[in-house]
């Protein structure tokens, strides 16, 4: 009897670990809420990608609903996402980019190749602003309302199917 119990314990541990592994793999990372929802966009002062002497801060994100997209030249899904961001910009959505852990040269080359939907690109070479935003992979997109409050987060790239969902969120916070 004791021997059977000793054999049962590892089996139960294995099944328990398998259950939690399955749950973790089945989760949709884009459905994960950000701890920053309903919080002010983190304070920052950084230069723009285009001009090392031009400094911007969080006040850039006030006054108008804005999508803030964290992207990088080395990110393959950022390339896939660019047509959707260009489409959102054409539809009147204000976009601000955060060039994350990149070099200026590579960031500019990326935009020259794939298009630039952004009104401004914030240059975050060390990833400090990304860290403050809780970015754990790029791309990530935040919707910031006219008061500078984060209202929505999209983890992963925006697919063609996601464009309408993002537009609904933009319209929701515009009104």
PDB file of C-alpha atoms in Angstrom:
ATOM      1  CA  UNK A   1       0.000   0.000   0.000  1.00  0.00           C
ATOM      2  CA  UNK A   2       2.802   2.392   0.948  1.00  0.00           C
ATOM      3  CA  UNK A   3       4.620   1.516  -2.232  1.00  0.00           C
ATOM      4  CA  UNK A   4       1.541   2.371  -4.323  1.00  0.00           C
ATOM      5  CA  UNK A   5       1.270   5.760  -2.643  1.00  0.00           C
ATOM      6  CA  UNK A   6       4.934   6.435  -3.360  1.00  0.00           C
ATOM      7  CA  UNK A   7       4.318   5.711  -7.036  1.00  0.00           C
ATOM      8  CA  UNK A   8       1.175   7.845  -7.085  1.00  0.00           C
ATOM      9  CA  UNK A   9       2.850  11.007  -5.729  1.00  0.00           C
ATOM     10  CA  UNK A  10       5.202  11.549  -8.719  1.00  0.00           C
ATOM     11  CA  UNK A  11       2.328  10.834 -11.098  1.00  0.00           C
ATOM     12  CA  UNK A  12       0.142  13.473  -9.418  1.00  0.00           C
ATOM     13  CA  UNK A  13       2.995  15.995  -9.476  1.00  0.00           C
ATOM     14  CA  UNK A  14       3.596  15.280 -13.161  1.00  0.00           C
ATOM     15  CA  UNK A  15      -0.115  15.693 -13.986  1.00  0.00           C
ATOM     16  CA  UNK A  16      -0.274  18.946 -12.008  1.00  0.00           C
ATOM     17  CA  UNK A  17       2.743  20.380 -13.818  1.00  0.00           C
ATOM     18  CA  UNK A  18       1.291  19.275 -17.150  1.00  0.00           C
ATOM     19  CA  UNK A  19      -1.966  21.069 -16.372  1.00  0.00           C
ATOM     20  CA  UNK A  20      -0.235  24.353 -15.530  1.00  0.00           C
ATOM     21  CA  UNK A  21       2.031  24.088 -18.571  1.00  0.00           C
ATOM     22  CA  UNK A  22      -0.994  23.530 -20.813  1.00  0.00           C
ATOM     23  CA  UNK A  23      -2.808  26.527 -19.295  1.00  0.00           C
ATOM     24  CA  UNK A  24       0.225  28.747 -19.791  1.00  0.00           C
ATOM     25  CA  UNK A  25       0.699  27.720 -23.406  1.00  0.00           C
ATOM     26  CA  UNK A  26      -3.000  28.108 -24.168  1.00  0.00           C
ATOM     27  CA  UNK A  27      -3.111  31.714 -22.911  1.00  0.00           C
ATOM     28  CA  UNK A  28      -3.336  34.495 -25.477  1.00  0.00           C
ATOM     29  CA  UNK A  29      -0.606  37.017 -24.546  1.00  0.00           C
ATOM     30  CA  UNK A  30      -2.477  39.784 -26.368  1.00  0.00           C
ATOM     31  CA  UNK A  31      -5.405  39.298 -23.985  1.00  0.00           C
ATOM     32  CA  UNK A  32      -3.253  40.063 -20.956  1.00  0.00           C
ATOM     33  CA  UNK A  33      -4.205  43.356 -19.301  1.00  0.00           C
ATOM     34  CA  UNK A  34      -1.514  45.874 -18.543  1.00  0.00           C
ATOM     35  CA  UNK A  35      -0.987  47.060 -14.982  1.00  0.00           C
ATOM     36  CA  UNK A  36      -0.796  50.542 -16.519  1.00  0.00           C
ATOM     37  CA  UNK A  37      -4.404  50.605 -17.762  1.00  0.00           C
ATOM     38  CA  UNK A  38      -6.166  53.692 -16.383  1.00  0.00           C
ATOM     39  CA  UNK A  39      -2.757  55.097 -15.319  1.00  0.00           C
ATOM     40  CA  UNK A  40      -0.895  58.120 -16.644  1.00  0.00           C
ATOM     41  CA  UNK A  41       1.638  57.410 -19.365  1.00  0.00           C
ATOM     42  CA  UNK A  42       5.053  57.170 -17.641  1.00  0.00           C
ATOM     43  CA  UNK A  43       7.103  60.348 -17.449  1.00  0.00           C
ATOM     44  CA  UNK A  44      10.039  60.497 -19.858  1.00  0.00           C
ATOM     45  CA  UNK A  45      12.324  62.900 -21.662  1.00  0.00           C
ATOM     46  CA  UNK A  46      13.981  61.427 -24.742  1.00  0.00           C
ATOM     47  CA  UNK A  47      15.135  62.568 -28.153  1.00  0.00           C
ATOM     48  CA  UNK A  48      13.345  61.780 -31.372  1.00  0.00           C
ATOM     49  CA  UNK A  49      14.632  59.181 -33.800  1.00  0.00           C
ATOM     50  CA  UNK A  50      14.829  61.795 -36.532  1.00  0.00           C
ATOM     51  CA  UNK A  51      16.673  64.505 -34.559  1.00  0.00           C
ATOM     52  CA  UNK A  52      19.008  63.784 -31.617  1.00  0.00           C
ATOM     53  CA  UNK A  53      18.656  67.412 -30.472  1.00  0.00           C
ATOM     54  CA  UNK A  54      14.840  67.392 -30.406  1.00  0.00           C
ATOM     55  CA  UNK A  55      13.651  66.417 -26.927  1.00  0.00           C
ATOM     56  CA  UNK A  56      10.116  65.201 -26.240  1.00  0.00           C
ATOM     57  CA  UNK A  57       8.303  64.177 -23.074  1.00  0.00           C
ATOM     58  CA  UNK A  58       4.984  62.703 -21.986  1.00  0.00           C
ATOM     59  CA  UNK A  59       3.134  65.984 -22.707  1.00  0.00           C
ATOM     60  CA  UNK A  60       3.462  65.006 -26.389  1.00  0.00           C
ATOM     61  CA  UNK A  61       0.703  62.460 -25.708  1.00  0.00           C
ATOM     62  CA  UNK A  62      -1.845  64.920 -24.338  1.00  0.00           C
ATOM     63  CA  UNK A  63      -4.585  66.758 -26.186  1.00  0.00           C
ATOM     64  CA  UNK A  64      -5.529  64.024 -28.658  1.00  0.00           C
ATOM     65  CA  UNK A  65      -6.199  60.283 -28.545  1.00  0.00           C
ATOM     66  CA  UNK A  66      -2.957  58.632 -29.658  1.00  0.00           C
ATOM     67  CA  UNK A  67      -1.772  55.128 -30.454  1.00  0.00           C
ATOM     68  CA  UNK A  68       1.755  54.613 -29.140  1.00  0.00           C
ATOM     69  CA  UNK A  69       3.479  51.740 -30.933  1.00  0.00           C
ATOM     70  CA  UNK A  70       6.680  50.198 -29.578  1.00  0.00           C
ATOM     71  CA  UNK A  71       8.702  48.818 -32.497  1.00  0.00           C
ATOM     72  CA  UNK A  72      12.231  47.879 -33.548  1.00  0.00           C
ATOM     73  CA  UNK A  73      14.155  47.260 -36.751  1.00  0.00           C
ATOM     74  CA  UNK A  74      15.199  43.807 -35.533  1.00  0.00           C
ATOM     75  CA  UNK A  75      11.574  42.750 -34.929  1.00  0.00           C
ATOM     76  CA  UNK A  76      10.156  40.595 -37.774  1.00  0.00           C
ATOM     77  CA  UNK A  77       6.520  41.077 -36.742  1.00  0.00           C
ATOM     78  CA  UNK A  78       7.015  44.857 -36.678  1.00  0.00           C
ATOM     79  CA  UNK A  79       7.575  44.597 -40.437  1.00  0.00           C
ATOM     80  CA  UNK A  80       4.352  42.596 -40.805  1.00  0.00           C
ATOM     81  CA  UNK A  81       2.455  45.160 -38.753  1.00  0.00           C
ATOM     82  CA  UNK A  82       3.548  48.250 -40.675  1.00  0.00           C
ATOM     83  CA  UNK A  83       0.831  48.096 -43.401  1.00  0.00           C
ATOM     84  CA  UNK A  84      -1.846  48.075 -40.692  1.00  0.00           C
ATOM     85  CA  UNK A  85      -0.264  51.046 -38.917  1.00  0.00           C
ATOM     86  CA  UNK A  86      -0.095  52.933 -42.216  1.00  0.00           C
ATOM     87  CA  UNK A  87      -3.781  52.115 -42.744  1.00  0.00           C
ATOM     88  CA  UNK A  88      -4.680  53.424 -39.267  1.00  0.00           C
ATOM     89  CA  UNK A  89      -2.744  56.638 -39.950  1.00  0.00           C
ATOM     90  CA  UNK A  90      -4.593  57.063 -43.267  1.00  0.00           C
ATOM     91  CA  UNK A  91      -7.857  56.722 -41.342  1.00  0.00           C
ATOM     92  CA  UNK A  92      -6.925  59.684 -39.166  1.00  0.00           C
ATOM     93  CA  UNK A  93      -5.460  57.928 -36.140  1.00  0.00           C
ATOM     94  CA  UNK A  94      -2.595  59.804 -34.526  1.00  0.00           C
ATOM     95  CA  UNK A  95       0.385  57.470 -34.089  1.00  0.00           C
ATOM     96  CA  UNK A  96       3.545  58.004 -32.081  1.00  0.00           C
ATOM     97  CA  UNK A  97       6.315  55.421 -32.319  1.00  0.00           C
ATOM     98  CA  UNK A  98       8.820  54.312 -29.727  1.00  0.00           C
ATOM     99  CA  UNK A  99      11.920  52.933 -31.444  1.00  0.00           C
ATOM    100  CA  UNK A 100      12.999  50.337 -28.886  1.00  0.00           C
ATOM    101  CA  UNK A 101      16.592  49.160 -28.304  1.00  0.00           C
ATOM    102  CA  UNK A 102      17.730  50.131 -31.782  1.00  0.00           C
ATOM    103  CA  UNK A 103      20.267  52.425 -33.405  1.00  0.00           C
ATOM    104  CA  UNK A 104      19.177  55.622 -35.124  1.00  0.00           C
ATOM    105  CA  UNK A 105      20.539  54.428 -38.446  1.00  0.00           C
ATOM    106  CA  UNK A 106      18.721  51.094 -38.363  1.00  0.00           C
ATOM    107  CA  UNK A 107      15.501  52.708 -37.149  1.00  0.00           C
ATOM    108  CA  UNK A 108      15.555  55.277 -39.955  1.00  0.00           C
ATOM    109  CA  UNK A 109      16.367  52.616 -42.567  1.00  0.00           C
ATOM    110  CA  UNK A 110      13.419  50.542 -41.333  1.00  0.00           C
ATOM    111  CA  UNK A 111      11.037  53.490 -41.790  1.00  0.00           C
ATOM    112  CA  UNK A 112      12.501  54.299 -45.209  1.00  0.00           C
ATOM    113  CA  UNK A 113      11.878  50.696 -46.269  1.00  0.00           C
ATOM    114  CA  UNK A 114       8.481  49.984 -44.710  1.00  0.00           C
ATOM    115  CA  UNK A 115       6.928  53.463 -44.439  1.00  0.00           C
ATOM    116  CA  UNK A 116       6.484  55.866 -41.562  1.00  0.00           C
ATOM    117  CA  UNK A 117       2.973  56.173 -40.121  1.00  0.00           C
ATOM    118  CA  UNK A 118       4.228  58.018 -37.035  1.00  0.00           C
ATOM    119  CA  UNK A 119       3.839  61.709 -36.290  1.00  0.00           C
ATOM    120  CA  UNK A 120       6.870  61.417 -33.985  1.00  0.00           C
ATOM    121  CA  UNK A 121       9.286  58.593 -33.210  1.00  0.00           C
ATOM    122  CA  UNK A 122      10.651  58.553 -29.679  1.00  0.00           C
ATOM    123  CA  UNK A 123      14.174  57.101 -29.586  1.00  0.00           C
ATOM    124  CA  UNK A 124      14.556  54.629 -26.680  1.00  0.00           C
ATOM    125  CA  UNK A 125      17.952  52.994 -27.335  1.00  0.00           C
ATOM    126  CA  UNK A 126      18.363  51.566 -23.826  1.00  0.00           C
ATOM    127  CA  UNK A 127      14.759  50.438 -23.462  1.00  0.00           C
ATOM    128  CA  UNK A 128      14.139  52.536 -20.344  1.00  0.00           C
ATOM    129  CA  UNK A 129      10.747  53.837 -21.485  1.00  0.00           C
ATOM    130  CA  UNK A 130       9.842  50.353 -22.708  1.00  0.00           C
ATOM    131  CA  UNK A 131      10.719  49.020 -19.258  1.00  0.00           C
ATOM    132  CA  UNK A 132       8.505  51.648 -17.603  1.00  0.00           C
ATOM    133  CA  UNK A 133       5.678  50.552 -19.906  1.00  0.00           C
ATOM    134  CA  UNK A 134       6.168  46.896 -18.985  1.00  0.00           C
ATOM    135  CA  UNK A 135       7.134  45.960 -22.536  1.00  0.00           C
ATOM    136  CA  UNK A 136       8.301  42.357 -22.681  1.00  0.00           C
ATOM    137  CA  UNK A 137       8.372  42.013 -26.456  1.00  0.00           C
ATOM    138  CA  UNK A 138       7.776  44.136 -29.505  1.00  0.00           C
ATOM    139  CA  UNK A 139       5.561  45.209 -31.030  1.00  0.00           C
ATOM    140  CA  UNK A 140       3.211  46.459 -28.357  1.00  0.00           C
ATOM    141  CA  UNK A 141       0.661  49.222 -28.817  1.00  0.00           C
ATOM    142  CA  UNK A 142      -0.930  51.485 -26.213  1.00  0.00           C
ATOM    143  CA  UNK A 143      -3.939  53.731 -26.681  1.00  0.00           C
ATOM    144  CA  UNK A 144      -3.494  56.960 -24.728  1.00  0.00           C
ATOM    145  CA  UNK A 145      -6.488  59.264 -24.239  1.00  0.00           C
ATOM    146  CA  UNK A 146      -6.386  63.057 -24.609  1.00  0.00           C
ATOM    147  CA  UNK A 147      -5.506  63.399 -20.908  1.00  0.00           C
ATOM    148  CA  UNK A 148      -2.434  61.161 -21.224  1.00  0.00           C
ATOM    149  CA  UNK A 149      -4.068  58.112 -19.593  1.00  0.00           C
ATOM    150  CA  UNK A 150      -3.398  54.609 -20.976  1.00  0.00           C
ATOM    151  CA  UNK A 151      -6.782  53.118 -21.916  1.00  0.00           C
ATOM    152  CA  UNK A 152      -5.954  50.056 -24.018  1.00  0.00           C
ATOM    153  CA  UNK A 153      -3.012  47.794 -24.732  1.00  0.00           C
ATOM    154  CA  UNK A 154      -2.473  45.460 -27.672  1.00  0.00           C
ATOM    155  CA  UNK A 155       0.334  42.947 -27.204  1.00  0.00           C
ATOM    156  CA  UNK A 156       1.876  41.577 -30.370  1.00  0.00           C
ATOM    157  CA  UNK A 157       1.481  42.899 -33.857  1.00  0.00           C
ATOM    158  CA  UNK A 158      -1.755  44.386 -35.141  1.00  0.00           C
ATOM    159  CA  UNK A 159      -3.067  42.026 -37.812  1.00  0.00           C
ATOM    160  CA  UNK A 160      -5.405  43.094 -40.626  1.00  0.00           C
ATOM    161  CA  UNK A 161      -8.204  41.512 -38.569  1.00  0.00           C
ATOM    162  CA  UNK A 162      -7.277  43.669 -35.538  1.00  0.00           C
ATOM    163  CA  UNK A 163      -7.572  47.011 -37.360  1.00  0.00           C
ATOM    164  CA  UNK A 164     -11.327  47.380 -36.792  1.00  0.00           C
ATOM    165  CA  UNK A 165     -11.007  46.466 -33.111  1.00  0.00           C
ATOM    166  CA  UNK A 166      -8.299  49.091 -32.682  1.00  0.00           C
ATOM    167  CA  UNK A 167     -10.428  51.655 -34.571  1.00  0.00           C
ATOM    168  CA  UNK A 168     -13.370  50.944 -32.233  1.00  0.00           C
ATOM    169  CA  UNK A 169     -11.121  51.577 -29.222  1.00  0.00           C
ATOM    170  CA  UNK A 170      -9.841  54.826 -30.760  1.00  0.00           C
ATOM    171  CA  UNK A 171     -13.403  56.005 -31.484  1.00  0.00           C
ATOM    172  CA  UNK A 172     -14.554  54.979 -28.014  1.00  0.00           C
ATOM    173  CA  UNK A 173     -11.967  57.221 -26.364  1.00  0.00           C
ATOM    174  CA  UNK A 174     -12.387  60.074 -28.849  1.00  0.00           C
ATOM    175  CA  UNK A 175     -16.014  60.526 -27.815  1.00  0.00           C
TER     176      UNK A 175
END
